[in-house]
mmCIF file of C-alpha atoms in Angstrom:
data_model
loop_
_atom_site.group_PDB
_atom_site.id
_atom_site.type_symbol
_atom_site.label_atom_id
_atom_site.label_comp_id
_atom_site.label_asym_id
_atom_site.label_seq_id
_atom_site.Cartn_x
_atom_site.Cartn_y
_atom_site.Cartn_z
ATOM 1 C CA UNK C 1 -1.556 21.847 18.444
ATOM 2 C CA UNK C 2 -4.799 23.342 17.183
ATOM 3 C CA UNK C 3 -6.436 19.857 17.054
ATOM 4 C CA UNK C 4 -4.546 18.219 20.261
ATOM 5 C CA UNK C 5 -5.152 21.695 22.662
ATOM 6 C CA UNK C 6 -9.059 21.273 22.999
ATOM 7 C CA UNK C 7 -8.510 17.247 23.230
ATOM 8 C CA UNK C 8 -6.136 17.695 26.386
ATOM 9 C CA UNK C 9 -8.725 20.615 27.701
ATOM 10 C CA UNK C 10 -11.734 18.481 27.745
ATOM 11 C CA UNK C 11 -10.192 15.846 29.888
ATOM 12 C CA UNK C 12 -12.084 15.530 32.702
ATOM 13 C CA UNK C 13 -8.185 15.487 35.014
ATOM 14 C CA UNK C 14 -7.957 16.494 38.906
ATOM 15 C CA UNK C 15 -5.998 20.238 39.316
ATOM 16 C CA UNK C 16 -4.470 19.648 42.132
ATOM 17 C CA UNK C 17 -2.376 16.225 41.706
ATOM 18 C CA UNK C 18 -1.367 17.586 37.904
ATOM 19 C CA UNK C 19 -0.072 20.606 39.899
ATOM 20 C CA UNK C 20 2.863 18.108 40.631
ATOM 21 C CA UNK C 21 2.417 15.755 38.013
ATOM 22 C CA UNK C 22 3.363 18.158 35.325
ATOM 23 C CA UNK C 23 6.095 19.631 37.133
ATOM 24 C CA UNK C 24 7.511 15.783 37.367
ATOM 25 C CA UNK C 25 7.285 15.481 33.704
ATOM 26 C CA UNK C 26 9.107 18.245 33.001
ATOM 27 C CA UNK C 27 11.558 18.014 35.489
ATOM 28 C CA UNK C 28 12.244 13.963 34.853
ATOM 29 C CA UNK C 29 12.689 14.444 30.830
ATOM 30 C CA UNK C 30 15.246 17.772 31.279
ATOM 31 C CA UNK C 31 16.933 15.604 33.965
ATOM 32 C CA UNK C 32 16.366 15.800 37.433
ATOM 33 C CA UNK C 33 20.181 16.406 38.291
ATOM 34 C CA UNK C 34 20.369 19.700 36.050
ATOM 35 C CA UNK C 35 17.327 20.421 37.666
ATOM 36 C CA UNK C 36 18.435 20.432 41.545
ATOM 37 C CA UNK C 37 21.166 22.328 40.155
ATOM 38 C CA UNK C 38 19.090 25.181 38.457
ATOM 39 C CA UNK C 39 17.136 24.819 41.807
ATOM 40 C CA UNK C 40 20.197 26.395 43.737
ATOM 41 C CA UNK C 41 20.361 29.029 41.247
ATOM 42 C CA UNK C 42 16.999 29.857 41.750
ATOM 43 C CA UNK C 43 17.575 29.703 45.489
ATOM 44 C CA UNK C 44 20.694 31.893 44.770
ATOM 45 C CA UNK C 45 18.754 34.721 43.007
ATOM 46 C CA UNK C 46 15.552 34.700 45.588
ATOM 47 C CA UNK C 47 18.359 35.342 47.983
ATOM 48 C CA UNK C 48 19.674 38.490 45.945
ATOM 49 C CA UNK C 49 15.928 39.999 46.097
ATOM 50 C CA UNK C 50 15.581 39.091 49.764
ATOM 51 C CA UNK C 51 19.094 41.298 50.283
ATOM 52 C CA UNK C 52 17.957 43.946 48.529
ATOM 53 C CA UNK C 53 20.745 43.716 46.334
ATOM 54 C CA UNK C 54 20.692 44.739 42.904
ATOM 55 C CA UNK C 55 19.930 41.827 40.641
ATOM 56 C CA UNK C 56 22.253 41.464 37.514
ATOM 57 C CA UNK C 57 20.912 40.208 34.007
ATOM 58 C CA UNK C 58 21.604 37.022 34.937
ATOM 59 C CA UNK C 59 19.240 37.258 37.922
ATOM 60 C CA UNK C 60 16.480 38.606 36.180
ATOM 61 C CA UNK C 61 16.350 35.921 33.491
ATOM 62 C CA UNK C 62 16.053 32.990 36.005
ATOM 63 C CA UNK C 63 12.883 34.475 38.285
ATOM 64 C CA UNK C 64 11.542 35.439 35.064
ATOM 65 C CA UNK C 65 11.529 31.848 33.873
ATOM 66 C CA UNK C 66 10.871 30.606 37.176
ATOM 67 C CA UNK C 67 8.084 32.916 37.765
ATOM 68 C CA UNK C 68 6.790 32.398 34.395
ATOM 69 C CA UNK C 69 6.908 28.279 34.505
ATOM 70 C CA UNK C 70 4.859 28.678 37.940
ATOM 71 C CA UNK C 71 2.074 30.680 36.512
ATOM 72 C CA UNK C 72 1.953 28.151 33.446
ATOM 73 C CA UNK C 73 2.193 25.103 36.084
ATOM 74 C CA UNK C 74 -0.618 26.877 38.254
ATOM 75 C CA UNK C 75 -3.104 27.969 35.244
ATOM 76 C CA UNK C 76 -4.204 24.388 34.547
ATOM 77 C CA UNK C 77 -4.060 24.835 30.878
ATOM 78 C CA UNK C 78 -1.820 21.912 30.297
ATOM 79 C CA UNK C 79 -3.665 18.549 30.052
ATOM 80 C CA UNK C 80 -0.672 16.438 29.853
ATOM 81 C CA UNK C 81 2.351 15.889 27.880
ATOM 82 C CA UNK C 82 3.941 18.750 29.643
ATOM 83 C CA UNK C 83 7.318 16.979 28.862
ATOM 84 C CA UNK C 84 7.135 18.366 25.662
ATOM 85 C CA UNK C 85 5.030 21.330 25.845
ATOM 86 C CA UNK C 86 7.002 22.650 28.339
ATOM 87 C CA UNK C 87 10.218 22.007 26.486
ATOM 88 C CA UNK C 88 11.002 25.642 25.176
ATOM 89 C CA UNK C 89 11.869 25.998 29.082
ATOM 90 C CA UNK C 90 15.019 23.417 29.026
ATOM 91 C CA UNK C 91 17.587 25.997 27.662
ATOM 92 C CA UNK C 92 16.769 27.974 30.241
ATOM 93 C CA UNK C 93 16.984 25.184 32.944
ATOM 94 C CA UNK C 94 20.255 24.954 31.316
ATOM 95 C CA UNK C 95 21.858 28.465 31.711
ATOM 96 C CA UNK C 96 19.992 28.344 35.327
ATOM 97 C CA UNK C 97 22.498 25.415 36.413
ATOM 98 C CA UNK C 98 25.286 27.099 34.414
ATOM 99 C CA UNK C 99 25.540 29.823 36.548
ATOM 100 C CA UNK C 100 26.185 27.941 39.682
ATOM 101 C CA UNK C 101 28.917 25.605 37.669
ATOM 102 C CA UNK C 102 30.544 28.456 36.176
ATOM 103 C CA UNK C 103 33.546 28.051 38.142
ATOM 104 C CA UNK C 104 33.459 24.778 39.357
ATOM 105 C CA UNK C 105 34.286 22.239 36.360
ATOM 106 C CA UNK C 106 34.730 18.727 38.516
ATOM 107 C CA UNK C 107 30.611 19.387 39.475
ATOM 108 C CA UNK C 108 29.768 20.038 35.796
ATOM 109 C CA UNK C 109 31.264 16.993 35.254
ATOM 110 C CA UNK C 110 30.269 15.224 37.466
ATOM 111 C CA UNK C 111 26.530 16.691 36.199
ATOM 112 C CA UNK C 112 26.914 15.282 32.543
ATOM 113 C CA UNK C 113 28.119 11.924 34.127
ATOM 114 C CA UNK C 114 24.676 12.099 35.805
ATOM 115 C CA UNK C 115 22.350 13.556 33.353
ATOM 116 C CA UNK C 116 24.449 10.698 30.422
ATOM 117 C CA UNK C 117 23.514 7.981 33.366
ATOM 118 C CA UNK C 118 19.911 9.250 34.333
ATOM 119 C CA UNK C 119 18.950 9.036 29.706
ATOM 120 C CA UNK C 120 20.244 5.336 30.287
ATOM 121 C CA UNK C 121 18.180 4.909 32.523
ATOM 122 C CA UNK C 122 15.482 6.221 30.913
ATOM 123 C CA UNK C 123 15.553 4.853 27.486
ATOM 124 C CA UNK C 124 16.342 1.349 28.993
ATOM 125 C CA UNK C 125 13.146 1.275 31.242
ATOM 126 C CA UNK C 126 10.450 3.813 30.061
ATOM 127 C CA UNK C 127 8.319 2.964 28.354
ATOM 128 C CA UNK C 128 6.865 6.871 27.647
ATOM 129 C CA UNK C 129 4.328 6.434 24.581
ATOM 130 C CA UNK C 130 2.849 3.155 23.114
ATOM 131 C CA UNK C 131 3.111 3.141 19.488
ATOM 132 C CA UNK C 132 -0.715 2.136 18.822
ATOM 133 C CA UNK C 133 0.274 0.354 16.021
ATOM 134 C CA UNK C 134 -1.270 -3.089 16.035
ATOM 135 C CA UNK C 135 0.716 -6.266 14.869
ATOM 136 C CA UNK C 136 0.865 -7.709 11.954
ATOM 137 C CA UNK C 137 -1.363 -10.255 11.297
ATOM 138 C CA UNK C 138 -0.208 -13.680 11.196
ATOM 139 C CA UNK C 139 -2.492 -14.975 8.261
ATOM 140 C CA UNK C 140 -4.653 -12.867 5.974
ATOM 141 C CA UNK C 141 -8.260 -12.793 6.429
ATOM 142 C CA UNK C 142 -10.310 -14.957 5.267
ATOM 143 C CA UNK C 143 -12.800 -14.334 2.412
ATOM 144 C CA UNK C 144 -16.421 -15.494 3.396
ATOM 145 C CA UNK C 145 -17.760 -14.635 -0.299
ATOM 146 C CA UNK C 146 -18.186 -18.134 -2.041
ATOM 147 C CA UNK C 147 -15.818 -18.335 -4.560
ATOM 148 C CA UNK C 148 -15.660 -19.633 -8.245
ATOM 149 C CA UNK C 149 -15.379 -23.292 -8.930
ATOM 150 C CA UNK C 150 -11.963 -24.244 -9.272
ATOM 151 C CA UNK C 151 -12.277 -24.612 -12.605
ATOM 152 C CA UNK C 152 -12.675 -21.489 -13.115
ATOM 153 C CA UNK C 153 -9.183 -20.109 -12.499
ATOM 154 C CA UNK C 154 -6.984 -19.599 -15.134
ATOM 155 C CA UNK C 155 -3.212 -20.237 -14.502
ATOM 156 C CA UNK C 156 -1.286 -16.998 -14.889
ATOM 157 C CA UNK C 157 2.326 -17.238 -14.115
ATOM 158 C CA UNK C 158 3.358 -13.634 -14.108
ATOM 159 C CA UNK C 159 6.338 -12.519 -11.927
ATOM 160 C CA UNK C 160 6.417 -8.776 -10.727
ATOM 161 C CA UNK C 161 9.564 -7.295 -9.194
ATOM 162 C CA UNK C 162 10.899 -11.233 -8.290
ATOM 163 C CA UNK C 163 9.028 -10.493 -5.353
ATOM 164 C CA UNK C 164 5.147 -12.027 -5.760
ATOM 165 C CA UNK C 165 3.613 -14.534 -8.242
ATOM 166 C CA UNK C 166 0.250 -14.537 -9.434
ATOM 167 C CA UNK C 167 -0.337 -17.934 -9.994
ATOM 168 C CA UNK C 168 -4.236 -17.872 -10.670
ATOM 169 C CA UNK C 169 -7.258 -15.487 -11.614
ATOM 170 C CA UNK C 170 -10.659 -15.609 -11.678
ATOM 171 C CA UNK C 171 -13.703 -13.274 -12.285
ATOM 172 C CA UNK C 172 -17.431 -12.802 -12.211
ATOM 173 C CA UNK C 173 -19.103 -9.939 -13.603
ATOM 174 C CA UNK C 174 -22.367 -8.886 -12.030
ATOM 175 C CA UNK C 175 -24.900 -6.297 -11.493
ATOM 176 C CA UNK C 176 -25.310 -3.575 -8.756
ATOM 177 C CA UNK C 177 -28.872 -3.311 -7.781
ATOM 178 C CA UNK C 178 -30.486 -0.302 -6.335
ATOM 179 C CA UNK C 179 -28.322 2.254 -8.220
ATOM 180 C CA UNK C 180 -30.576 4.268 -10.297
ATOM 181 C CA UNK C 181 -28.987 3.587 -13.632
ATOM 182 C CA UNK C 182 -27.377 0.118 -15.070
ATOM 183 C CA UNK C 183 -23.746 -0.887 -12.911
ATOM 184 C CA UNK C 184 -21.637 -3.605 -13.001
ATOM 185 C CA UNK C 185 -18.548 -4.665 -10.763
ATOM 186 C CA UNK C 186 -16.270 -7.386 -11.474
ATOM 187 C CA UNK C 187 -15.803 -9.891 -9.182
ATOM 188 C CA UNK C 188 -11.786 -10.621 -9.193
ATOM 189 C CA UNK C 189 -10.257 -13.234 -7.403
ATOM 190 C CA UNK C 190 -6.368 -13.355 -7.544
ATOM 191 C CA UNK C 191 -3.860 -15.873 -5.718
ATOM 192 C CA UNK C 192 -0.638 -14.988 -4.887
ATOM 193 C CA UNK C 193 2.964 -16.811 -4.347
ATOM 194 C CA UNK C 194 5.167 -14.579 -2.154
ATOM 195 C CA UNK C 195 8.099 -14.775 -3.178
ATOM 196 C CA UNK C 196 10.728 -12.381 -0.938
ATOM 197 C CA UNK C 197 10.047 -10.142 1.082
ATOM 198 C CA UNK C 198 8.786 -6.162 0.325
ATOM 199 C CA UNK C 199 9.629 -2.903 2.146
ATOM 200 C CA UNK C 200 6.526 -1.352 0.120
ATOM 201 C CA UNK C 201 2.791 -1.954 0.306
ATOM 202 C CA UNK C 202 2.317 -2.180 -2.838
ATOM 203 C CA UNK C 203 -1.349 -1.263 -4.479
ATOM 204 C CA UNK C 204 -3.098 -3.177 -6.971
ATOM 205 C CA UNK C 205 -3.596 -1.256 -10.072
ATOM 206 C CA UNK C 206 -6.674 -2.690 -12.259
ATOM 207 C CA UNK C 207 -7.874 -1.306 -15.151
ATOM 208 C CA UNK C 208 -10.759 -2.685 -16.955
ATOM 209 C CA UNK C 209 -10.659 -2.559 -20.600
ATOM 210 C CA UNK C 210 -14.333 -2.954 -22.668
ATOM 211 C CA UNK C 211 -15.361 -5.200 -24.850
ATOM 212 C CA UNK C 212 -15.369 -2.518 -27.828
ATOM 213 C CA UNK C 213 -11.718 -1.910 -26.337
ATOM 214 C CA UNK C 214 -12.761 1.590 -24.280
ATOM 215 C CA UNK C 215 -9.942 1.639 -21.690
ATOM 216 C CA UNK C 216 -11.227 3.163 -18.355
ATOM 217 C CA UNK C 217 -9.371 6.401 -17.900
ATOM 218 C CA UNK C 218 -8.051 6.217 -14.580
ATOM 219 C CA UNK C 219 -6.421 3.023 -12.672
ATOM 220 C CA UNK C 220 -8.632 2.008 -10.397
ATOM 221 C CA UNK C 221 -6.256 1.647 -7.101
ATOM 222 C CA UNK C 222 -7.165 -1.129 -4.076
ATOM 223 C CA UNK C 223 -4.667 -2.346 -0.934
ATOM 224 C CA UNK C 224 -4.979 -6.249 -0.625
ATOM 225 C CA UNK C 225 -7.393 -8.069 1.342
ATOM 226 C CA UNK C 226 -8.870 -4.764 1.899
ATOM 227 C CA UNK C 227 -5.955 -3.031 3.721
ATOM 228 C CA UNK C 228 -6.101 -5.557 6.830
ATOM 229 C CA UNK C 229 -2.793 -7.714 5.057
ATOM 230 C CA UNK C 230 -0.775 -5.570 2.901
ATOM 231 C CA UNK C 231 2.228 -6.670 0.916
ATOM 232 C CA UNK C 232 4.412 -6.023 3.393
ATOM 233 C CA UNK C 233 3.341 -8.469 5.539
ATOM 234 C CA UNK C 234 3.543 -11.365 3.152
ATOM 235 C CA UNK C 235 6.315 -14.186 3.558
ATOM 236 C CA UNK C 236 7.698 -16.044 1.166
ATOM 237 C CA UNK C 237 7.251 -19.995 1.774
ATOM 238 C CA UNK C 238 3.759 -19.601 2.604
ATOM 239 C CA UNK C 239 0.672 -21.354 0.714
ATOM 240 C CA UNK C 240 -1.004 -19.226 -1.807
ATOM 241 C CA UNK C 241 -2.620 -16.599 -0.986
ATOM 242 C CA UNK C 242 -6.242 -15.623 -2.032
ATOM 243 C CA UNK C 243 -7.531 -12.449 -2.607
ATOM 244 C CA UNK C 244 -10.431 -10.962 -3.585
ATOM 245 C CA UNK C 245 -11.538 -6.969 -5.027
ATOM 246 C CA UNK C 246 -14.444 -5.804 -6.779
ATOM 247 C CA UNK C 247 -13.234 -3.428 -10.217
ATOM 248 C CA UNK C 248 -16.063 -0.936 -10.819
ATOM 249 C CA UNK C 249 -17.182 -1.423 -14.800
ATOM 250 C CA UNK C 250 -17.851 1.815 -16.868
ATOM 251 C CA UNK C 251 -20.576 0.286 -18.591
ATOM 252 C CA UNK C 252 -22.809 -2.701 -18.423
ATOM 253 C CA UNK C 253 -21.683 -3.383 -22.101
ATOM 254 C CA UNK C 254 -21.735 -7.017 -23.317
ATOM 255 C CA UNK C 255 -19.013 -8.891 -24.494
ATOM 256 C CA UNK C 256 -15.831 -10.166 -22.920
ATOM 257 C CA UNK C 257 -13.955 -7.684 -20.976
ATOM 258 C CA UNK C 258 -10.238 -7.958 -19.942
ATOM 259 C CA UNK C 259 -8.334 -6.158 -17.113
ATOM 260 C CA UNK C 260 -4.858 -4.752 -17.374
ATOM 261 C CA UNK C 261 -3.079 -5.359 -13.782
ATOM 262 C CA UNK C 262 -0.263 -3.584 -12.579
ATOM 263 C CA UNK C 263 1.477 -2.955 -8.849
ATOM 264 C CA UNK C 264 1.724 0.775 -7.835
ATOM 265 C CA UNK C 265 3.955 1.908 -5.069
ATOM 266 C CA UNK C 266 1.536 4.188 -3.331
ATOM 267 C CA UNK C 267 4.708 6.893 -2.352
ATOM 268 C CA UNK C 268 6.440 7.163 -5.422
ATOM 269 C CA UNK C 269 4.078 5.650 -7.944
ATOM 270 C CA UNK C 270 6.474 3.473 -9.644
ATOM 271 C CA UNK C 271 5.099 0.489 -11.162
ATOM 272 C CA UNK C 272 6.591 -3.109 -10.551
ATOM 273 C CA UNK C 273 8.418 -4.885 -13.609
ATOM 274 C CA UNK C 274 6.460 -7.960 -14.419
ATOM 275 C CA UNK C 275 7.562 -10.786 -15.657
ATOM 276 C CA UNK C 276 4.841 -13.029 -18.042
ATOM 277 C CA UNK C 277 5.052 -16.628 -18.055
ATOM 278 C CA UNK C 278 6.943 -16.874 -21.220
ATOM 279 C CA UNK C 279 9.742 -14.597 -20.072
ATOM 280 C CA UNK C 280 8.612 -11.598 -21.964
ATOM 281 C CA UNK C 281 9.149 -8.345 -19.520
ATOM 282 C CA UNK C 282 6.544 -5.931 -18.954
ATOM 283 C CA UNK C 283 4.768 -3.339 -16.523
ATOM 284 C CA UNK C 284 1.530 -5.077 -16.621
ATOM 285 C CA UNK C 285 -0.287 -8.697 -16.693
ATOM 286 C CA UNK C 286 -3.844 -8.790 -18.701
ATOM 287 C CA UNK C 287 -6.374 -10.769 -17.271
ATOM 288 C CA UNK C 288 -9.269 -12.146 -18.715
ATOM 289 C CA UNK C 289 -11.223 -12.257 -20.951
ATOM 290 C CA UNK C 290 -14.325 -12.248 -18.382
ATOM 291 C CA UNK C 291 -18.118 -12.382 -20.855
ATOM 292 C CA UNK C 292 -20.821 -10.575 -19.665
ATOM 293 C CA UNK C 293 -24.472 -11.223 -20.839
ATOM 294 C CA UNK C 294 -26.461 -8.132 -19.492
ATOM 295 C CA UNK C 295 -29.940 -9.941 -21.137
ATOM 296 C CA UNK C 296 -29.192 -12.496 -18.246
ATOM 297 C CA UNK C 297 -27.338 -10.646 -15.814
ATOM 298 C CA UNK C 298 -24.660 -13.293 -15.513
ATOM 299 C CA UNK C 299 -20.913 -13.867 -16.303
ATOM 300 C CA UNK C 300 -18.548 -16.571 -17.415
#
């Protein structure tokens, strides 16, 4: 509420037509027939005052919320969604319609037939709030970075959860210019063979492992294709899939480094049983090895 309030408040929305607007929201999601109902209660009370007749508890409960709603309705505070901001109110709409059906049970019946018909209704044809989620993509994005010659994939085979196949991997190590001291990122480019569908979009966890075999001490953690096709949308049947990532290097250190890859479900961080080529189970697939030659700032 603290970050939606001044949102709604610096609308730029008419007074007057939200005067009945909100009132229609209210009234249309507590159900116009309990509504008309609590109306005549309302009515019922007024009538008391006008009398001069001593008002029972009863009485001063429903101008109290009546006189209260008004004053909220009339203050301009509320910059839409008054169906649910104003939704405290219902019970009272409620025990305001109660009172006139207190002794007649064939019109509170026939008031839940109503109110059960008028949700029907409702839920059948309103549409009340989009979910702004976008669809999923029909085909992952394509990579414009030029990648390796084919010959430099190396067949993998690895299985994880029965789910996805990495059939190929490939890598280039390179510089980072313009960052003070000596960086280097690794180039990764993985295909994939879906193989079922998954209910979890999975992360790719790469760590990169030295040539002197310094392991880097955290995982370093990346959504496929850059979070715009997640695992969740992959189908099984469909050709290969090929991804890229850059893994951050620790060290500009010469040699061949390898990478130890893994998938991480983001919620519960359990990691994916993988399955290597030869049939040996594990919870990770090493790639590699990938050379880098800092004296000519190239890789193989």
């Amino acid at each position: 509420m603290l970050a939606a309030s001044p949102g709604h408040l610096a609308l730029d929305r008419p007074y007057w037509p939200w005067l009945v607007l909100h009132a229609n929201d209210f009234f249309m999601f507590t159900g116009w027939p309990l509504v008309l109902v609590a109306g005549v209660g309302i009515w019922s009370s007024v009538q008391k005052l006008a009398r001069r007749a001593p008002p029972a508890e009863q009485d001063i409960m429903i101008l109290a919320s009546f006189v209260t709603l008004v004053m909220l309705d009339l203050s301009g505070t509320m910059r839409g969604e008054s169906g649910r901001i104003l939704l405290f109110f219902s019970p009272l709409v409620l025990l305001t319609a109660a009172s006139v059906l207190r002794d007649d049970q064939a019109l509170g019946r026939a008031l839940t037939m109503t109110q059960g018909l008028l949700l029907v209704v409702m839920i059948a044809s309103l549409r009340v709030l989009g979910t702004e989620v976008e669809p999923a993509p029909a085909a992952p994005p394509v990579d414009t970075a030029s990648a390796p010659a084919e010959s430099s994939f190396l067949a993998n085979g690895a299985i994880f959860g029965e789910a996805a196949k990495l059939t190929a991997s490939a890598g280039q190590i390179a510089a980072l210019a313009g960052t003070g001291e000596p960086r280097a990122v690794l180039n990764l480019w993985l295909r994939w063979q879906p193989l079922k569908l998954m209910d979890a979009p999975y992360y790719l966890a790469v760590i990169p492992v030295s040539p002197s075999g310094q392991a880097a001490p955290a995982a370093t953690l990346l959504q496929p294709f850059q979070q715009s096709y997640p695992m969740t949308c992959w189908r099984p049947g469909t050709p290969d899939l090929q991804d890229r990532i850059e893994v951050p290097l620790s060290s500009t250190e010469p040699g061949d480094w390898w990478l130890s890859l893994s998938l991480v479900d983001g919620e519960t961080g359990q990691t994916l049983p993988v399955r290597n080529s030869n049939g040996s189970p594990d919870h990770q697939v090493g790639l590699g090895p990938f050379r880098w030659r800092s004296e000519t700032s190239g890789a193989q």
